[in-house]
PDB file of C-alpha atoms in Angstrom:
ATOM      1  CA  MET T   1      11.616 -42.997 -66.335  1.00  0.00           C
ATOM      2  CA  THR T   2      10.557 -44.442 -62.980  1.00  0.00           C
ATOM      3  CA  PHE T   3       8.941 -42.907 -59.924  1.00  0.00           C
ATOM      4  CA  LYS T   4       8.342 -43.940 -56.345  1.00  0.00           C
ATOM      5  CA  ARG T   5       5.726 -42.857 -53.802  1.00  0.00           C
ATOM      6  CA  ASN T   6       3.104 -41.326 -56.038  1.00  0.00           C
ATOM      7  CA  LYS T   7      -0.289 -40.449 -54.522  1.00  0.00           C
ATOM      8  CA  VAL T   8      -1.967 -40.349 -57.940  1.00  0.00           C
ATOM      9  CA  PRO T   9      -1.527 -42.637 -60.966  1.00  0.00           C
ATOM     10  CA  ARG T  10       1.981 -42.472 -62.373  1.00  0.00           C
ATOM     11  CA  ALA T  11       0.673 -41.756 -65.869  1.00  0.00           C
ATOM     12  CA  VAL T  12      -1.103 -38.651 -64.587  1.00  0.00           C
ATOM     13  CA  VAL T  13       2.012 -37.385 -62.813  1.00  0.00           C
ATOM     14  CA  SER T  14       4.064 -37.941 -65.960  1.00  0.00           C
ATOM     15  CA  ARG T  15       1.711 -35.666 -67.920  1.00  0.00           C
ATOM     16  CA  LEU T  16       1.737 -32.767 -65.457  1.00  0.00           C
ATOM     17  CA  PRO T  17       5.019 -31.246 -66.735  1.00  0.00           C
ATOM     18  CA  ALA T  18       3.587 -31.194 -70.268  1.00  0.00           C
ATOM     19  CA  TYR T  19       0.451 -29.417 -69.044  1.00  0.00           C
ATOM     20  CA  TYR T  20       2.625 -26.881 -67.260  1.00  0.00           C
ATOM     21  CA  ARG T  21       4.801 -26.307 -70.336  1.00  0.00           C
ATOM     22  CA  TYR T  22       1.846 -25.871 -72.693  1.00  0.00           C
ATOM     23  CA  LEU T  23       0.077 -23.508 -70.297  1.00  0.00           C
ATOM     24  CA  ILE T  24       3.188 -21.348 -69.926  1.00  0.00           C
ATOM     25  CA  ASN T  25       3.362 -20.984 -73.700  1.00  0.00           C
ATOM     26  CA  LEU T  26      -0.369 -20.240 -73.947  1.00  0.00           C
ATOM     27  CA  GLU T  27      -0.077 -17.596 -71.241  1.00  0.00           C
ATOM     28  CA  LYS T  28       2.869 -15.997 -73.028  1.00  0.00           C
ATOM     29  CA  ALA T  29       0.771 -15.924 -76.199  1.00  0.00           C
ATOM     30  CA  GLY T  30      -1.873 -13.933 -74.349  1.00  0.00           C
ATOM     31  CA  LEU T  31      -4.564 -16.634 -74.182  1.00  0.00           C
ATOM     32  CA  VAL T  32      -6.881 -16.044 -71.209  1.00  0.00           C
ATOM     33  CA  ARG T  33      -8.979 -19.184 -71.234  1.00  0.00           C
ATOM     34  CA  ILE T  34      -9.031 -22.581 -72.905  1.00  0.00           C
ATOM     35  CA  SER T  35     -11.394 -25.539 -72.986  1.00  0.00           C
ATOM     36  CA  SER T  36     -10.381 -29.111 -72.303  1.00  0.00           C
ATOM     37  CA  GLN T  37     -11.149 -29.854 -75.964  1.00  0.00           C
ATOM     38  CA  GLN T  38      -8.807 -27.111 -77.193  1.00  0.00           C
ATOM     39  CA  LEU T  39      -6.042 -28.068 -74.781  1.00  0.00           C
ATOM     40  CA  GLY T  40      -6.414 -31.726 -75.713  1.00  0.00           C
ATOM     41  CA  GLU T  41      -6.129 -30.931 -79.424  1.00  0.00           C
ATOM     42  CA  ARG T  42      -2.879 -29.071 -78.822  1.00  0.00           C
ATOM     43  CA  MET T  43      -1.414 -31.850 -76.677  1.00  0.00           C
ATOM     44  CA  GLY T  44      -2.689 -34.866 -78.603  1.00  0.00           C
ATOM     45  CA  LEU T  45      -5.005 -35.953 -75.752  1.00  0.00           C
ATOM     46  CA  THR T  46      -8.758 -36.297 -75.500  1.00  0.00           C
ATOM     47  CA  ALA T  47     -10.844 -33.728 -73.651  1.00  0.00           C
ATOM     48  CA  SER T  48     -11.960 -36.509 -71.321  1.00  0.00           C
ATOM     49  CA  GLN T  49      -8.362 -37.364 -70.460  1.00  0.00           C
ATOM     50  CA  ILE T  50      -7.586 -33.720 -69.711  1.00  0.00           C
ATOM     51  CA  ARG T  51     -10.548 -33.471 -67.346  1.00  0.00           C
ATOM     52  CA  GLN T  52      -9.774 -36.784 -65.640  1.00  0.00           C
ATOM     53  CA  ASP T  53      -6.162 -35.793 -65.033  1.00  0.00           C
ATOM     54  CA  ILE T  54      -6.994 -32.378 -63.633  1.00  0.00           C
ATOM     55  CA  ASN T  55      -9.842 -33.750 -61.508  1.00  0.00           C
ATOM     56  CA  CYS T  56      -7.311 -35.908 -59.677  1.00  0.00           C
ATOM     57  CA  PHE T  57      -6.345 -32.681 -57.899  1.00  0.00           C
ATOM     58  CA  GLY T  58      -9.747 -31.003 -57.676  1.00  0.00           C
ATOM     59  CA  GLY T  59     -11.983 -29.222 -60.168  1.00  0.00           C
ATOM     60  CA  PHE T  60     -10.313 -26.100 -61.561  1.00  0.00           C
ATOM     61  CA  GLY T  61     -12.534 -25.390 -64.553  1.00  0.00           C
ATOM     62  CA  GLN T  62     -15.979 -23.867 -64.994  1.00  0.00           C
ATOM     63  CA  GLN T  63     -18.673 -25.483 -67.108  1.00  0.00           C
ATOM     64  CA  GLY T  64     -19.217 -23.434 -70.243  1.00  0.00           C
ATOM     65  CA  TYR T  65     -16.046 -21.426 -69.633  1.00  0.00           C
ATOM     66  CA  GLY T  66     -13.220 -23.929 -69.540  1.00  0.00           C
ATOM     67  CA  TYR T  67     -10.006 -23.147 -67.707  1.00  0.00           C
ATOM     68  CA  ASN T  68      -8.417 -19.826 -66.899  1.00  0.00           C
ATOM     69  CA  VAL T  69      -4.944 -20.345 -68.376  1.00  0.00           C
ATOM     70  CA  ALA T  70      -3.001 -18.364 -65.784  1.00  0.00           C
ATOM     71  CA  GLU T  71      -4.897 -19.905 -62.886  1.00  0.00           C
ATOM     72  CA  LEU T  72      -4.498 -23.458 -64.163  1.00  0.00           C
ATOM     73  CA  ARG T  73      -0.812 -22.897 -64.814  1.00  0.00           C
ATOM     74  CA  GLY T  74      -0.422 -21.641 -61.252  1.00  0.00           C
ATOM     75  CA  ARG T  75      -2.395 -24.552 -59.782  1.00  0.00           C
ATOM     76  CA  ILE T  76      -0.381 -27.165 -61.675  1.00  0.00           C
ATOM     77  CA  GLY T  77       2.838 -25.373 -60.754  1.00  0.00           C
ATOM     78  CA  ALA T  78       1.829 -25.600 -57.096  1.00  0.00           C
ATOM     79  CA  ILE T  79       0.965 -29.307 -57.479  1.00  0.00           C
ATOM     80  CA  LEU T  80       4.425 -29.847 -58.969  1.00  0.00           C
ATOM     81  CA  GLY T  81       5.956 -28.036 -56.001  1.00  0.00           C
ATOM     82  CA  LEU T  82       7.222 -25.097 -58.030  1.00  0.00           C
ATOM     83  CA  THR T  83       6.308 -22.619 -55.313  1.00  0.00           C
ATOM     84  CA  HIS T  84       9.497 -23.702 -53.503  1.00  0.00           C
ATOM     85  CA  LYS T  85      13.207 -23.396 -54.119  1.00  0.00           C
ATOM     86  CA  TYR T  86      15.197 -26.616 -54.055  1.00  0.00           C
ATOM     87  CA  ARG T  87      18.879 -26.810 -53.220  1.00  0.00           C
ATOM     88  CA  CYS T  88      20.656 -29.352 -55.410  1.00  0.00           C
ATOM     89  CA  ILE T  89      24.071 -30.923 -55.819  1.00  0.00           C
ATOM     90  CA  VAL T  90      25.443 -33.069 -58.635  1.00  0.00           C
ATOM     91  CA  VAL T  91      27.661 -36.079 -58.005  1.00  0.00           C
ATOM     92  CA  GLY T  92      29.734 -36.678 -61.111  1.00  0.00           C
ATOM     93  CA  ALA T  93      31.249 -33.825 -63.102  1.00  0.00           C
ATOM     94  CA  GLY T  94      31.380 -35.614 -66.433  1.00  0.00           C
ATOM     95  CA  ASN T  95      29.382 -34.728 -69.528  1.00  0.00           C
ATOM     96  CA  ILE T  96      25.962 -35.457 -68.022  1.00  0.00           C
ATOM     97  CA  GLY T  97      26.732 -33.835 -64.690  1.00  0.00           C
ATOM     98  CA  LEU T  98      28.038 -30.670 -66.316  1.00  0.00           C
ATOM     99  CA  ALA T  99      25.059 -30.521 -68.669  1.00  0.00           C
ATOM    100  CA  VAL T 100      22.590 -30.815 -65.794  1.00  0.00           C
ATOM    101  CA  SER T 101      24.381 -28.260 -63.621  1.00  0.00           C
ATOM    102  CA  GLY T 102      24.655 -25.789 -66.497  1.00  0.00           C
ATOM    103  CA  TYR T 103      21.058 -25.970 -67.679  1.00  0.00           C
ATOM    104  CA  ALA T 104      19.593 -22.553 -66.869  1.00  0.00           C
ATOM    105  CA  ALA T 105      15.958 -23.701 -67.105  1.00  0.00           C
ATOM    106  CA  PHE T 106      16.328 -25.745 -63.918  1.00  0.00           C
ATOM    107  CA  ARG T 107      17.136 -22.633 -61.930  1.00  0.00           C
ATOM    108  CA  GLN T 108      14.164 -20.836 -63.485  1.00  0.00           C
ATOM    109  CA  ILE T 109      11.738 -23.408 -62.063  1.00  0.00           C
ATOM    110  CA  GLY T 110      13.407 -23.389 -58.651  1.00  0.00           C
ATOM    111  CA  PHE T 111      16.041 -26.142 -58.772  1.00  0.00           C
ATOM    112  CA  VAL T 112      19.324 -24.463 -57.913  1.00  0.00           C
ATOM    113  CA  VAL T 113      22.544 -26.467 -58.257  1.00  0.00           C
ATOM    114  CA  GLU T 114      25.025 -25.302 -55.649  1.00  0.00           C
ATOM    115  CA  ALA T 115      28.008 -27.610 -56.177  1.00  0.00           C
ATOM    116  CA  LEU T 116      29.328 -30.646 -58.010  1.00  0.00           C
ATOM    117  CA  PHE T 117      31.420 -33.523 -56.671  1.00  0.00           C
ATOM    118  CA  ASP T 118      33.841 -35.840 -58.432  1.00  0.00           C
ATOM    119  CA  VAL T 119      36.523 -38.430 -57.637  1.00  0.00           C
ATOM    120  CA  ARG T 120      38.954 -37.280 -60.329  1.00  0.00           C
ATOM    121  CA  PRO T 121      41.543 -34.713 -59.195  1.00  0.00           C
ATOM    122  CA  GLN T 122      41.648 -33.178 -62.677  1.00  0.00           C
ATOM    123  CA  ALA T 123      37.918 -32.429 -62.524  1.00  0.00           C
ATOM    124  CA  LEU T 124      38.112 -30.356 -59.342  1.00  0.00           C
ATOM    125  CA  GLY T 125      37.935 -26.579 -59.449  1.00  0.00           C
ATOM    126  CA  TYR T 126      35.109 -24.602 -61.041  1.00  0.00           C
ATOM    127  CA  THR T 127      32.736 -25.102 -63.959  1.00  0.00           C
ATOM    128  CA  LYS T 128      32.330 -22.577 -66.762  1.00  0.00           C
ATOM    129  CA  GLY T 129      29.294 -21.327 -64.891  1.00  0.00           C
ATOM    130  CA  GLY T 130      31.293 -20.720 -61.753  1.00  0.00           C
ATOM    131  CA  LEU T 131      30.030 -23.679 -59.702  1.00  0.00           C
ATOM    132  CA  PRO T 132      32.592 -25.360 -57.435  1.00  0.00           C
ATOM    133  CA  VAL T 133      33.597 -28.931 -58.215  1.00  0.00           C
ATOM    134  CA  LEU T 134      34.621 -30.544 -54.938  1.00  0.00           C
ATOM    135  CA  SER T 135      36.108 -33.903 -54.045  1.00  0.00           C
ATOM    136  CA  VAL T 136      33.659 -36.674 -53.164  1.00  0.00           C
ATOM    137  CA  GLU T 137      35.638 -37.009 -49.935  1.00  0.00           C
ATOM    138  CA  GLN T 138      34.205 -33.635 -48.922  1.00  0.00           C
ATOM    139  CA  LEU T 139      30.610 -34.729 -49.551  1.00  0.00           C
ATOM    140  CA  PRO T 140      29.704 -35.923 -46.006  1.00  0.00           C
ATOM    141  CA  GLN T 141      30.950 -32.695 -44.417  1.00  0.00           C
ATOM    142  CA  TYR T 142      29.286 -30.587 -47.110  1.00  0.00           C
ATOM    143  CA  LEU T 143      25.928 -32.270 -46.489  1.00  0.00           C
ATOM    144  CA  ALA T 144      26.321 -31.813 -42.748  1.00  0.00           C
ATOM    145  CA  GLU T 145      26.825 -28.075 -43.234  1.00  0.00           C
ATOM    146  CA  ASN T 146      24.468 -27.500 -46.196  1.00  0.00           C
ATOM    147  CA  PRO T 147      20.997 -29.064 -46.152  1.00  0.00           C
ATOM    148  CA  ILE T 148      20.369 -30.324 -49.688  1.00  0.00           C
ATOM    149  CA  ASP T 149      16.983 -31.228 -51.147  1.00  0.00           C
ATOM    150  CA  VAL T 150      17.959 -33.006 -54.377  1.00  0.00           C
ATOM    151  CA  GLY T 151      21.007 -35.074 -55.214  1.00  0.00           C
ATOM    152  CA  VAL T 152      21.741 -35.730 -58.888  1.00  0.00           C
ATOM    153  CA  LEU T 153      23.722 -38.881 -59.643  1.00  0.00           C
ATOM    154  CA  ALA T 154      25.720 -38.769 -62.879  1.00  0.00           C
ATOM    155  CA  VAL T 155      28.255 -41.464 -62.031  1.00  0.00           C
ATOM    156  CA  PRO T 156      29.264 -44.867 -63.452  1.00  0.00           C
ATOM    157  CA  GLU T 157      27.067 -47.843 -62.650  1.00  0.00           C
ATOM    158  CA  GLY T 158      29.347 -49.268 -59.967  1.00  0.00           C
ATOM    159  CA  ALA T 159      29.477 -46.010 -58.018  1.00  0.00           C
ATOM    160  CA  ALA T 160      25.779 -45.213 -58.130  1.00  0.00           C
ATOM    161  CA  GLN T 161      24.481 -47.169 -55.122  1.00  0.00           C
ATOM    162  CA  PRO T 162      27.350 -46.183 -52.784  1.00  0.00           C
ATOM    163  CA  MET T 163      26.921 -42.522 -53.757  1.00  0.00           C
ATOM    164  CA  CYS T 164      23.156 -42.819 -53.370  1.00  0.00           C
ATOM    165  CA  ASP T 165      23.635 -44.266 -49.874  1.00  0.00           C
ATOM    166  CA  LEU T 166      25.993 -41.413 -49.020  1.00  0.00           C
ATOM    167  CA  LEU T 167      23.429 -38.832 -50.129  1.00  0.00           C
ATOM    168  CA  VAL T 168      20.654 -40.497 -48.149  1.00  0.00           C
ATOM    169  CA  LYS T 169      22.861 -40.710 -45.065  1.00  0.00           C
ATOM    170  CA  GLY T 170      23.503 -36.982 -45.461  1.00  0.00           C
ATOM    171  CA  GLY T 171      19.802 -36.193 -45.330  1.00  0.00           C
ATOM    172  CA  VAL T 172      18.990 -35.822 -49.036  1.00  0.00           C
ATOM    173  CA  LYS T 173      15.343 -36.734 -49.594  1.00  0.00           C
ATOM    174  CA  ALA T 174      15.199 -36.847 -53.396  1.00  0.00           C
ATOM    175  CA  ILE T 175      17.564 -38.580 -55.831  1.00  0.00           C
ATOM    176  CA  TRP T 176      17.648 -37.934 -59.591  1.00  0.00           C
ATOM    177  CA  ASN T 177      19.618 -40.845 -61.006  1.00  0.00           C
ATOM    178  CA  PHE T 178      21.228 -40.888 -64.458  1.00  0.00           C
ATOM    179  CA  ALA T 179      23.344 -43.987 -63.808  1.00  0.00           C
ATOM    180  CA  PRO T 180      22.304 -47.066 -65.854  1.00  0.00           C
ATOM    181  CA  VAL T 181      21.304 -49.083 -62.803  1.00  0.00           C
ATOM    182  CA  ASP T 182      18.254 -49.531 -60.581  1.00  0.00           C
ATOM    183  CA  LEU T 183      18.895 -48.125 -57.123  1.00  0.00           C
ATOM    184  CA  SER T 184      17.472 -48.938 -53.714  1.00  0.00           C
ATOM    185  CA  VAL T 185      16.394 -46.165 -51.349  1.00  0.00           C
ATOM    186  CA  PRO T 186      14.636 -46.292 -47.969  1.00  0.00           C
ATOM    187  CA  ASP T 187      11.079 -45.176 -47.327  1.00  0.00           C
ATOM    188  CA  GLY T 188      10.840 -41.416 -47.195  1.00  0.00           C
ATOM    189  CA  VAL T 189      13.297 -40.872 -50.062  1.00  0.00           C
ATOM    190  CA  THR T 190      11.985 -40.179 -53.571  1.00  0.00           C
ATOM    191  CA  LEU T 191      13.867 -41.752 -56.464  1.00  0.00           C
ATOM    192  CA  ASN T 192      13.552 -40.782 -60.125  1.00  0.00           C
ATOM    193  CA  SER T 193      15.765 -42.745 -62.503  1.00  0.00           C
ATOM    194  CA  VAL T 194      16.363 -41.590 -66.062  1.00  0.00           C
ATOM    195  CA  HIS T 195      17.785 -44.467 -68.090  1.00  0.00           C
ATOM    196  CA  LEU T 196      18.912 -42.770 -71.299  1.00  0.00           C
ATOM    197  CA  GLN T 197      19.700 -46.042 -73.067  1.00  0.00           C
ATOM    198  CA  ASP T 198      16.208 -47.356 -72.345  1.00  0.00           C
ATOM    199  CA  THR T 199      14.580 -44.351 -74.014  1.00  0.00           C
ATOM    200  CA  LEU T 200      16.861 -44.767 -77.021  1.00  0.00           C
ATOM    201  CA  LEU T 201      15.858 -48.442 -77.293  1.00  0.00           C
ATOM    202  CA  VAL T 202      12.181 -47.420 -77.245  1.00  0.00           C
ATOM    203  CA  LEU T 203      12.959 -45.056 -80.133  1.00  0.00           C
ATOM    204  CA  SER T 204      14.678 -47.939 -81.921  1.00  0.00           C
ATOM    205  CA  TYR T 205      11.595 -50.112 -81.417  1.00  0.00           C
ATOM    206  CA  TYR T 206       9.295 -47.607 -83.129  1.00  0.00           C
ATOM    207  CA  MET T 207      11.804 -47.093 -85.939  1.00  0.00           C
ATOM    208  CA  THR T 208      11.879 -50.858 -86.471  1.00  0.00           C
ATOM    209  CA  ASN T 209       8.109 -51.240 -86.084  1.00  0.00           C
ATOM    210  CA  PRO T 210       6.581 -48.149 -87.746  1.00  0.00           C
ATOM    211  CA  ALA T 211       3.165 -49.806 -87.981  1.00  0.00           C
ATOM    212  CA  LYS T 212       2.981 -49.720 -84.184  1.00  0.00           C
ATOM    213  CA  ALA T 213       3.698 -45.993 -83.932  1.00  0.00           C
ATOM    214  CA  ASP T 214       0.153 -45.317 -82.755  1.00  0.00           C
ATOM    215  CA  GLU T 215       0.985 -47.200 -79.530  1.00  0.00           C
ATOM    216  CA  ARG T 216       3.107 -44.271 -78.404  1.00  0.00           C
ATOM    217  CA  SER T 217       0.103 -42.275 -77.247  1.00  0.00           C
ATOM    218  CA  GLU T 218      -1.451 -45.100 -75.252  1.00  0.00           C
TER     219      GLU T 218
END
């Protein structure tokens, strides 16, 4: 998974969603406070790493008390931008595109898919969840009439860059790319590429080299 334009180390940013997820579960379980040592034990990190990560955004804990779970969850949620709602569209109504658009958890954290686009006439209409699937030919006009925050690309490799360029031209400032290709975006546009095959090959590496499994946490 790749990121652009981070203000803090990429490794720290990549751990923030895990912090948020663990803290949500701890809050649901009724836990009021937790130390960096306790949180680290649950997440497989050291207490020092927990403190270093959180200190990148300011000190939220109290010496001798630890962290207030609800407060820390709220602070990390704000850092992740979860105090906003984001309007999203998906380009590509195949298996990946439909899975992304139909995943209810995205809406719960503020990412609301409003429409899908596809080049295939047989794909046009509505999804099982009631979202419209429109022709890619309608995309420029749609973007002109509907300001969109996030564009999801779930298209074949050859179509990814042209579709990315179309989204950027339409004012989309964040691209979530599932196509198996590295894309180019201008300054001011955030790109996050999820190469599914790459993650599977990493899994294959550790299956082939079990003695190196401890490297996974480094």
